[in-house]
Amino acid sequence: MSLQSFTPSQALTLGVELELQLVSTHDFDLAPQAEDLLRVLKNHTGTWDVKPEITRSMIEIGTSIQRQHAVLLAELQDLRDQLSRGARKLNIGIAGGGTHAYQQWSQQKIYPGERFHYISELYGYLAKQFTVFGQHVHVGCEDGDRALWLLHALSRYVPHFIALSASSPFVQGVDTGFDSARLNSVFAFPLSGRAPFCLGWDEFGRYFDKMTSTGVVNSMKDFYWDIRPKPEYGTIELRVCDTPLTVEKAAALACYLQCICRYLREQKPFEPAEDDYLVYTFNRFQACRFGLDGEIVDPKTKERTRLRDDILRTLARVDEHALDLQALDASNLIRESLFAGNDAQWLRAQRSAGKPLSAVVEAATQRWMGAG
Amino acid sequence: MPTQANAATAVAHAASAPLWTLDGLRAADPVLGLALLMLVALLLAEMLHRTWRIPRICGHMLTGAIAGPVMLRLFEGLELDPWKPLIDLAIGAMLFELGTRIRPRWLLDNRWLAASCLLQSALCGALVMGALVWLGAPWLTAAVAGTVALSTSPVIVLAVTHESRSRGQVTERLLLMAAVNAVIAVIGLKVLRIMLASDADSPTEEFTRASISALRVISGSFLLGVACGFALDRLSPLVRGTPAMPVLQIALVIIASMLAAQWTLSPLLALLVAGMTARARMKHGLTVEPHLGSAGAVLNVLLFICLGLLFSLEGIGRLWPWVLVIVLARLLGTALAVGVLARRSGLGWHQAAGLSLALQPMSSLAVLLAADTFGWTTHLPGAHTPTIQALLLATTLMQVTGPIWTQLALRHLAHETNEG
């Protein structure tokens, strides 16, 4: 199978996908009720989309194509409100967060669907362990070449998104010490990590052909890269974020990405190079492990800085783009969260009050569902 | 008719018989007999479960039925009296646990579900009553039978969901509806009692007395449950983190049951409310193990053996059409109520079918536990015996086979059991 051509799309348009947890209101463990919620939401009034995910305790929602923060946020809030009403009708809760704090992966049930059964058969227990929850952000690009350039230029900022969105400190009932333990689950997949360094769509097509000839992959869906091109949508897709605990944070993260993309495209502050990836896994690890307190190495200058400071400097650089994109509210929310702490810290704070993990999940559920 | 001398000879003969013979077992110490019965029940339940995946409680009830007056007559009904406190405790423990599982707020969040609960109770009761009147039963006895028949056994559905480790929409609704319709049945019996007052010699006085009694029982049971829940909340910090937590819960369940019986309140209502209050007060601080722990699990086995011992097949040859009518009317009433409001309340068709089937285990015990306390049987001196007997037979049938229907529904229609 050959790589399909890249469908052109309007530059810097946004699409947000959120994988969400469905929890029981009794014990706040994951509840296998995705089919029920999808049925209840079948006639929802929004332009957004709700889909099943690999296990029955997850759903994925996707916004329509957006350009501005305010509209994106309004759509996410509408989505959150309708989802919450549906969940209340079914006596379940919906929560953000990259992992469920104490679910047992072996108890999870694969959602009935051809693709999910294929993944389950191929990856065995890893498929059930993949009951983790992420935010994916699509950014529109005019063509494949520009998409790949942007994809590699963005690699320097991947730790920003990991640290800002980190909301998965607890796994299987214990504090892992990581702010984002979710990405460790993703890393178990053989085709995860970074995309190969190709800056042209034709060259990428040749790589794809070689991979398909080995029989290892059939489509782009088989790649679990941190950022991957999505030729059918005409986008690149950032996949490193944990699902935040609120839709407001999700919208802000998406628009922060939009601002960085505009900054990179218009100012071209550097040219991406293969050597940028020398520090990629180190920086990624620091962001996962220590969140905003982690340190990263600039791939160009080789300077070592605190991630929090690097994000602050980046925010200053992209502010004029935020102004042009009408995304200043998003930038401000990101700036505030640098001082207030990320969602992983919020979850740990809930736990440190002496509450059991079920209470932490309930608090996260209330935070996501809000008053909607 | 055996003479006294013959009976004495028979007892003496039985007492001298070896333990492994039927006569020996009949004469054995009841405690030893029950212990042996528990052993047999466990083995039989395990065999049935492994061979045909039949719920274990069916094995326990079957053992009781075989040992009881219907077949081997190892135990006679009266011999169960000393065990009644233990049986009550086993039921109480499960009702308390069920109370902790229920979130009444759901009925406000999903008004169609609340309507479905009410409609299910109303239709089941009305259809059973209507069918019995059509067969020739007097309306009052038919009304009592309909009220008893509208409820689903909370004890059986909780036991089956525990065993199959089912989770999902049907399981949650099953537990909620079993609790709600048991409460409606209790209240319904009280209402019938008030209606009976109109036939008394001095109707106004009797009506007032019956109404006050009903109010006293319902509000008293509610208050007792609330007090029990508050007490658990207050006492829990003293034993938190120790293995004594289930002991504390069991102790409070015993106290609540005893007080309810003492004050002629409804233990069913009191314990359900106690569970709900404890959950609302303690939230995540409340850990309730299935059956309130291993001691509760022993009581549970004992409970289902005793249910088996109480089975009766008397008159089945003559009354089977009545029995069939009761069973079918219940099934029809449940299926109609659940089906009509299924989509509005957020349920799929398969799930609606599953829920209807899962609600079939009948509940005599929970209702009769309350009914004994209310003493409604004494207010029905002219009860139509065939109707009551048919109700008892239907209850027997749907108690022994009910767990199978519930399990099949949860496994094959709702796909909510862990094996799925």
mmCIF file with all atom_site columns, N, CA and C in Angstrom, chain A residues 178-221:
data_model
loop_
_atom_site.group_PDB
_atom_site.id
_atom_site.type_symbol
_atom_site.label_atom_id
_atom_site.label_alt_id
_atom_site.label_comp_id
_atom_site.label_asym_id
_atom_site.label_entity_id
_atom_site.label_seq_id
_atom_site.pdbx_PDB_ins_code
_atom_site.Cartn_x
_atom_site.Cartn_y
_atom_site.Cartn_z
_atom_site.occupancy
_atom_site.B_iso_or_equiv
_atom_site.pdbx_formal_charge
_atom_site.auth_seq_id
_atom_site.auth_comp_id
_atom_site.auth_asym_id
_atom_site.auth_atom_id
_atom_site.pdbx_PDB_model_num
ATOM 1   N N  . PHE A 1 178 ? 6.346  10.019 38.320 1.00 0.00 ? 178 PHE A N  1
ATOM 2   C CA . PHE A 1 178 ? 6.314  10.744 37.047 1.00 0.00 ? 178 PHE A CA 1
ATOM 3   C C  . PHE A 1 178 ? 5.115  11.703 37.054 1.00 0.00 ? 178 PHE A C  1
ATOM 4   N N  . ASP A 1 179 ? 5.265  12.835 36.397 1.00 0.00 ? 179 ASP A N  1
ATOM 5   C CA . ASP A 1 179 ? 4.094  13.693 36.206 1.00 0.00 ? 179 ASP A CA 1
ATOM 6   C C  . ASP A 1 179 ? 3.225  13.133 35.088 1.00 0.00 ? 179 ASP A C  1
ATOM 7   N N  . SER A 1 180 ? 3.898  12.574 34.054 1.00 0.00 ? 180 SER A N  1
ATOM 8   C CA . SER A 1 180 ? 3.151  11.930 32.976 1.00 0.00 ? 180 SER A CA 1
ATOM 9   C C  . SER A 1 180 ? 3.640  10.495 32.818 1.00 0.00 ? 180 SER A C  1
ATOM 10  N N  . ALA A 1 181 ? 2.971  9.580  33.517 1.00 0.00 ? 181 ALA A N  1
ATOM 11  C CA . ALA A 1 181 ? 3.335  8.158  33.393 1.00 0.00 ? 181 ALA A CA 1
ATOM 12  C C  . ALA A 1 181 ? 2.685  7.560  32.143 1.00 0.00 ? 181 ALA A C  1
ATOM 13  N N  . ARG A 1 182 ? 1.712  8.264  31.596 1.00 0.00 ? 182 ARG A N  1
ATOM 14  C CA . ARG A 1 182 ? 0.994  7.745  30.431 1.00 0.00 ? 182 ARG A CA 1
ATOM 15  C C  . ARG A 1 182 ? 1.929  7.466  29.270 1.00 0.00 ? 182 ARG A C  1
ATOM 16  N N  . LEU A 1 183 ? 2.886  8.368  29.058 1.00 0.00 ? 183 LEU A N  1
ATOM 17  C CA . LEU A 1 183 ? 3.739  8.193  27.887 1.00 0.00 ? 183 LEU A CA 1
ATOM 18  C C  . LEU A 1 183 ? 4.612  6.939  27.987 1.00 0.00 ? 183 LEU A C  1
ATOM 19  N N  . ASN A 1 184 ? 4.855  6.463  29.208 1.00 0.00 ? 184 ASN A N  1
ATOM 20  C CA . ASN A 1 184 ? 5.609  5.210  29.336 1.00 0.00 ? 184 ASN A CA 1
ATOM 21  C C  . ASN A 1 184 ? 4.814  4.038  28.748 1.00 0.00 ? 184 ASN A C  1
ATOM 22  N N  . SER A 1 185 ? 3.480  4.107  28.873 1.00 0.00 ? 185 SER A N  1
ATOM 23  C CA . SER A 1 185 ? 2.644  3.053  28.280 1.00 0.00 ? 185 SER A CA 1
ATOM 24  C C  . SER A 1 185 ? 2.707  3.132  26.755 1.00 0.00 ? 185 SER A C  1
ATOM 25  N N  . VAL A 1 186 ? 2.686  4.346  26.238 1.00 0.00 ? 186 VAL A N  1
ATOM 26  C CA . VAL A 1 186 ? 2.736  4.510  24.778 1.00 0.00 ? 186 VAL A CA 1
ATOM 27  C C  . VAL A 1 186 ? 4.075  4.011  24.244 1.00 0.00 ? 186 VAL A C  1
ATOM 28  N N  . PHE A 1 187 ? 5.134  4.229  25.034 1.00 0.00 ? 187 PHE A N  1
ATOM 29  C CA . PHE A 1 187 ? 6.488  3.869  24.597 1.00 0.00 ? 187 PHE A CA 1
ATOM 30  C C  . PHE A 1 187 ? 6.655  2.356  24.431 1.00 0.00 ? 187 PHE A C  1
ATOM 31  N N  . ALA A 1 188 ? 5.772  1.584  25.042 1.00 0.00 ? 188 ALA A N  1
ATOM 32  C CA . ALA A 1 188 ? 5.887  0.123  24.923 1.00 0.00 ? 188 ALA A CA 1
ATOM 33  C C  . ALA A 1 188 ? 5.585  -0.352 23.505 1.00 0.00 ? 188 ALA A C  1
ATOM 34  N N  . PHE A 1 189 ? 4.925  0.479  22.732 1.00 0.00 ? 189 PHE A N  1
ATOM 35  C CA . PHE A 1 189 ? 4.567  0.079  21.366 1.00 0.00 ? 189 PHE A CA 1
ATOM 36  C C  . PHE A 1 189 ? 5.773  0.205  20.440 1.00 0.00 ? 189 PHE A C  1
ATOM 37  N N  . PRO A 1 190 ? 5.967  -0.793 19.587 1.00 0.00 ? 190 PRO A N  1
ATOM 38  C CA . PRO A 1 190 ? 7.181  -0.814 18.771 1.00 0.00 ? 190 PRO A CA 1
ATOM 39  C C  . PRO A 1 190 ? 7.307  0.373  17.813 1.00 0.00 ? 190 PRO A C  1
ATOM 40  N N  . LEU A 1 191 ? 6.208  0.930  17.364 1.00 0.00 ? 191 LEU A N  1
ATOM 41  C CA . LEU A 1 191 ? 6.300  2.014  16.390 1.00 0.00 ? 191 LEU A CA 1
ATOM 42  C C  . LEU A 1 191 ? 5.977  3.359  17.037 1.00 0.00 ? 191 LEU A C  1
ATOM 43  N N  . SER A 1 192 ? 6.452  3.522  18.282 1.00 0.00 ? 192 SER A N  1
ATOM 44  C CA . SER A 1 192 ? 6.229  4.795  18.971 1.00 0.00 ? 192 SER A CA 1
ATOM 45  C C  . SER A 1 192 ? 7.520  5.616  18.904 1.00 0.00 ? 192 SER A C  1
ATOM 46  N N  . GLY A 1 193 ? 7.466  6.780  19.569 1.00 0.00 ? 193 GLY A N  1
ATOM 47  C CA . GLY A 1 193 ? 8.663  7.625  19.599 1.00 0.00 ? 193 GLY A CA 1
ATOM 48  C C  . GLY A 1 193 ? 8.583  8.727  18.563 1.00 0.00 ? 193 GLY A C  1
ATOM 49  N N  . ARG A 1 194 ? 9.681  8.938  17.840 1.00 0.00 ? 194 ARG A N  1
ATOM 50  C CA . ARG A 1 194 ? 9.755  10.064 16.901 1.00 0.00 ? 194 ARG A CA 1
ATOM 51  C C  . ARG A 1 194 ? 9.612  9.568  15.465 1.00 0.00 ? 194 ARG A C  1
ATOM 52  N N  . ALA A 1 195 ? 9.175  10.463 14.617 1.00 0.00 ? 195 ALA A N  1
ATOM 53  C CA . ALA A 1 195 ? 9.071  10.130 13.191 1.00 0.00 ? 195 ALA A CA 1
ATOM 54  C C  . ALA A 1 195 ? 10.473 10.189 12.568 1.00 0.00 ? 195 ALA A C  1
ATOM 55  N N  . PRO A 1 196 ? 10.719 9.442  11.488 1.00 0.00 ? 196 PRO A N  1
ATOM 56  C CA . PRO A 1 196 ? 12.037 9.502  10.836 1.00 0.00 ? 196 PRO A CA 1
ATOM 57  C C  . PRO A 1 196 ? 12.260 10.890 10.242 1.00 0.00 ? 196 PRO A C  1
ATOM 58  N N  . PHE A 1 197 ? 13.527 11.263 10.153 1.00 0.00 ? 197 PHE A N  1
ATOM 59  C CA . PHE A 1 197 ? 13.817 12.630 9.712  1.00 0.00 ? 197 PHE A CA 1
ATOM 60  C C  . PHE A 1 197 ? 13.725 12.730 8.189  1.00 0.00 ? 197 PHE A C  1
ATOM 61  N N  . CYS A 1 198 ? 12.570 13.076 7.695  1.00 0.00 ? 198 CYS A N  1
ATOM 62  C CA . CYS A 1 198 ? 12.370 13.334 6.265  1.00 0.00 ? 198 CYS A CA 1
ATOM 63  C C  . CYS A 1 198 ? 11.704 14.699 6.169  1.00 0.00 ? 198 CYS A C  1
ATOM 64  N N  . LEU A 1 199 ? 12.194 15.525 5.277  1.00 0.00 ? 199 LEU A N  1
ATOM 65  C CA . LEU A 1 199 ? 11.587 16.858 5.151  1.00 0.00 ? 199 LEU A CA 1
ATOM 66  C C  . LEU A 1 199 ? 10.746 16.997 3.879  1.00 0.00 ? 199 LEU A C  1
ATOM 67  N N  . GLY A 1 200 ? 10.724 15.963 3.058  1.00 0.00 ? 200 GLY A N  1
ATOM 68  C CA . GLY A 1 200 ? 9.928  16.027 1.831  1.00 0.00 ? 200 GLY A CA 1
ATOM 69  C C  . GLY A 1 200 ? 8.891  14.911 1.814  1.00 0.00 ? 200 GLY A C  1
ATOM 70  N N  . TRP A 1 201 ? 7.717  15.223 1.272  1.00 0.00 ? 201 TRP A N  1
ATOM 71  C CA . TRP A 1 201 ? 6.634  14.230 1.277  1.00 0.00 ? 201 TRP A CA 1
ATOM 72  C C  . TRP A 1 201 ? 6.979  13.023 0.413  1.00 0.00 ? 201 TRP A C  1
ATOM 73  N N  . ASP A 1 202 ? 7.723  13.260 -0.707 1.00 0.00 ? 202 ASP A N  1
ATOM 74  C CA . ASP A 1 202 ? 8.121  12.138 -1.569 1.00 0.00 ? 202 ASP A CA 1
ATOM 75  C C  . ASP A 1 202 ? 9.066  11.196 -0.834 1.00 0.00 ? 202 ASP A C  1
ATOM 76  N N  . GLU A 1 203 ? 10.011 11.820 -0.124 1.00 0.00 ? 203 GLU A N  1
ATOM 77  C CA . GLU A 1 203 ? 10.974 11.007 0.637  1.00 0.00 ? 203 GLU A CA 1
ATOM 78  C C  . GLU A 1 203 ? 10.251 10.211 1.730  1.00 0.00 ? 203 GLU A C  1
ATOM 79  N N  . PHE A 1 204 ? 9.305  10.877 2.362  1.00 0.00 ? 204 PHE A N  1
ATOM 80  C CA . PHE A 1 204 ? 8.529  10.186 3.400  1.00 0.00 ? 204 PHE A CA 1
ATOM 81  C C  . PHE A 1 204 ? 7.714  9.033  2.791  1.00 0.00 ? 204 PHE A C  1
ATOM 82  N N  . GLY A 1 205 ? 7.235  9.261  1.568  1.00 0.00 ? 205 GLY A N  1
ATOM 83  C CA . GLY A 1 205 ? 6.484  8.224  0.860  1.00 0.00 ? 205 GLY A CA 1
ATOM 84  C C  . GLY A 1 205 ? 7.359  6.993  0.614  1.00 0.00 ? 205 GLY A C  1
ATOM 85  N N  . ARG A 1 206 ? 8.635  7.235  0.280  1.00 0.00 ? 206 ARG A N  1
ATOM 86  C CA . ARG A 1 206 ? 9.547  6.093  0.043  1.00 0.00 ? 206 ARG A CA 1
ATOM 87  C C  . ARG A 1 206 ? 9.772  5.318  1.348  1.00 0.00 ? 206 ARG A C  1
ATOM 88  N N  . TYR A 1 207 ? 9.920  6.059  2.452  1.00 0.00 ? 207 TYR A N  1
ATOM 89  C CA . TYR A 1 207 ? 10.069 5.393  3.765  1.00 0.00 ? 207 TYR A CA 1
ATOM 90  C C  . TYR A 1 207 ? 8.823  4.552  4.085  1.00 0.00 ? 207 TYR A C  1
ATOM 91  N N  . PHE A 1 208 ? 7.675  5.146  3.814  1.00 0.00 ? 208 PHE A N  1
ATOM 92  C CA . PHE A 1 208 ? 6.412  4.459  4.109  1.00 0.00 ? 208 PHE A CA 1
ATOM 93  C C  . PHE A 1 208 ? 6.297  3.173  3.273  1.00 0.00 ? 208 PHE A C  1
ATOM 94  N N  . ASP A 1 209 ? 6.704  3.266  1.975  1.00 0.00 ? 209 ASP A N  1
ATOM 95  C CA . ASP A 1 209 ? 6.644  2.089  1.101  1.00 0.00 ? 209 ASP A CA 1
ATOM 96  C C  . ASP A 1 209 ? 7.529  0.966  1.635  1.00 0.00 ? 209 ASP A C  1
ATOM 97  N N  . LYS A 1 210 ? 8.722  1.364  2.098  1.00 0.00 ? 210 LYS A N  1
ATOM 98  C CA . LYS A 1 210 ? 9.642  0.339  2.633  1.00 0.00 ? 210 LYS A CA 1
ATOM 99  C C  . LYS A 1 210 ? 9.036  -0.329 3.866  1.00 0.00 ? 210 LYS A C  1
ATOM 100 N N  . MET A 1 211 ? 8.404  0.490  4.703  1.00 0.00 ? 211 MET A N  1
ATOM 101 C CA . MET A 1 211 ? 7.800  -0.075 5.922  1.00 0.00 ? 211 MET A CA 1
ATOM 102 C C  . MET A 1 211 ? 6.627  -0.999 5.592  1.00 0.00 ? 211 MET A C  1
ATOM 103 N N  . THR A 1 212 ? 5.814  -0.581 4.643  1.00 0.00 ? 212 THR A N  1
ATOM 104 C CA . THR A 1 212 ? 4.666  -1.446 4.298  1.00 0.00 ? 212 THR A CA 1
ATOM 105 C C  . THR A 1 212 ? 5.147  -2.735 3.634  1.00 0.00 ? 212 THR A C  1
ATOM 106 N N  . SER A 1 213 ? 6.258  -2.653 2.888  1.00 0.00 ? 213 SER A N  1
ATOM 107 C CA . SER A 1 213 ? 6.761  -3.874 2.225  1.00 0.00 ? 213 SER A CA 1
ATOM 108 C C  . SER A 1 213 ? 7.239  -4.900 3.252  1.00 0.00 ? 213 SER A C  1
ATOM 109 N N  . THR A 1 214 ? 7.609  -4.435 4.441  1.00 0.00 ? 214 THR A N  1
ATOM 110 C CA . THR A 1 214 ? 8.030  -5.401 5.476  1.00 0.00 ? 214 THR A CA 1
ATOM 111 C C  . THR A 1 214 ? 6.820  -6.084 6.114  1.00 0.00 ? 214 THR A C  1
ATOM 112 N N  . GLY A 1 215 ? 5.642  -5.518 5.895  1.00 0.00 ? 215 GLY A N  1
ATOM 113 C CA . GLY A 1 215 ? 4.432  -6.083 6.494  1.00 0.00 ? 215 GLY A CA 1
ATOM 114 C C  . GLY A 1 215 ? 4.191  -5.611 7.921  1.00 0.00 ? 215 GLY A C  1
ATOM 115 N N  . VAL A 1 216 ? 5.059  -4.717 8.398  1.00 0.00 ? 216 VAL A N  1
ATOM 116 C CA . VAL A 1 216 ? 4.926  -4.254 9.789  1.00 0.00 ? 216 VAL A CA 1
ATOM 117 C C  . VAL A 1 216 ? 3.799  -3.239 9.928  1.00 0.00 ? 216 VAL A C  1
ATOM 118 N N  . VAL A 1 217 ? 3.626  -2.425 8.880  1.00 0.00 ? 217 VAL A N  1
ATOM 119 C CA . VAL A 1 217 ? 2.544  -1.431 8.957  1.00 0.00 ? 217 VAL A CA 1
ATOM 120 C C  . VAL A 1 217 ? 1.642  -1.543 7.731  1.00 0.00 ? 217 VAL A C  1
ATOM 121 N N  . ASN A 1 218 ? 0.413  -1.155 7.918  1.00 0.00 ? 218 ASN A N  1
ATOM 122 C CA . ASN A 1 218 ? -0.541 -1.110 6.804  1.00 0.00 ? 218 ASN A CA 1
ATOM 123 C C  . ASN A 1 218 ? -0.979 0.310  6.486  1.00 0.00 ? 218 ASN A C  1
ATOM 124 N N  . SER A 1 219 ? -0.989 1.142  7.514  1.00 0.00 ? 219 SER A N  1
ATOM 125 C CA . SER A 1 219 ? -1.449 2.519  7.301  1.00 0.00 ? 219 SER A CA 1
ATOM 126 C C  . SER A 1 219 ? -0.749 3.428  8.302  1.00 0.00 ? 219 SER A C  1
ATOM 127 N N  . MET A 1 220 ? -0.996 4.707  8.164  1.00 0.00 ? 220 MET A N  1
ATOM 128 C CA . MET A 1 220 ? -0.398 5.670  9.099  1.00 0.00 ? 220 MET A CA 1
ATOM 129 C C  . MET A 1 220 ? -0.866 5.429  10.524 1.00 0.00 ? 220 MET A C  1
ATOM 130 N N  . LYS A 1 221 ? -2.036 4.780  10.659 1.00 0.00 ? 221 LYS A N  1
ATOM 131 C CA . LYS A 1 221 ? -2.574 4.534  11.994 1.00 0.00 ? 221 LYS A CA 1
ATOM 132 C C  . LYS A 1 221 ? -1.669 3.621  12.827 1.00 0.00 ? 221 LYS A C  1
#
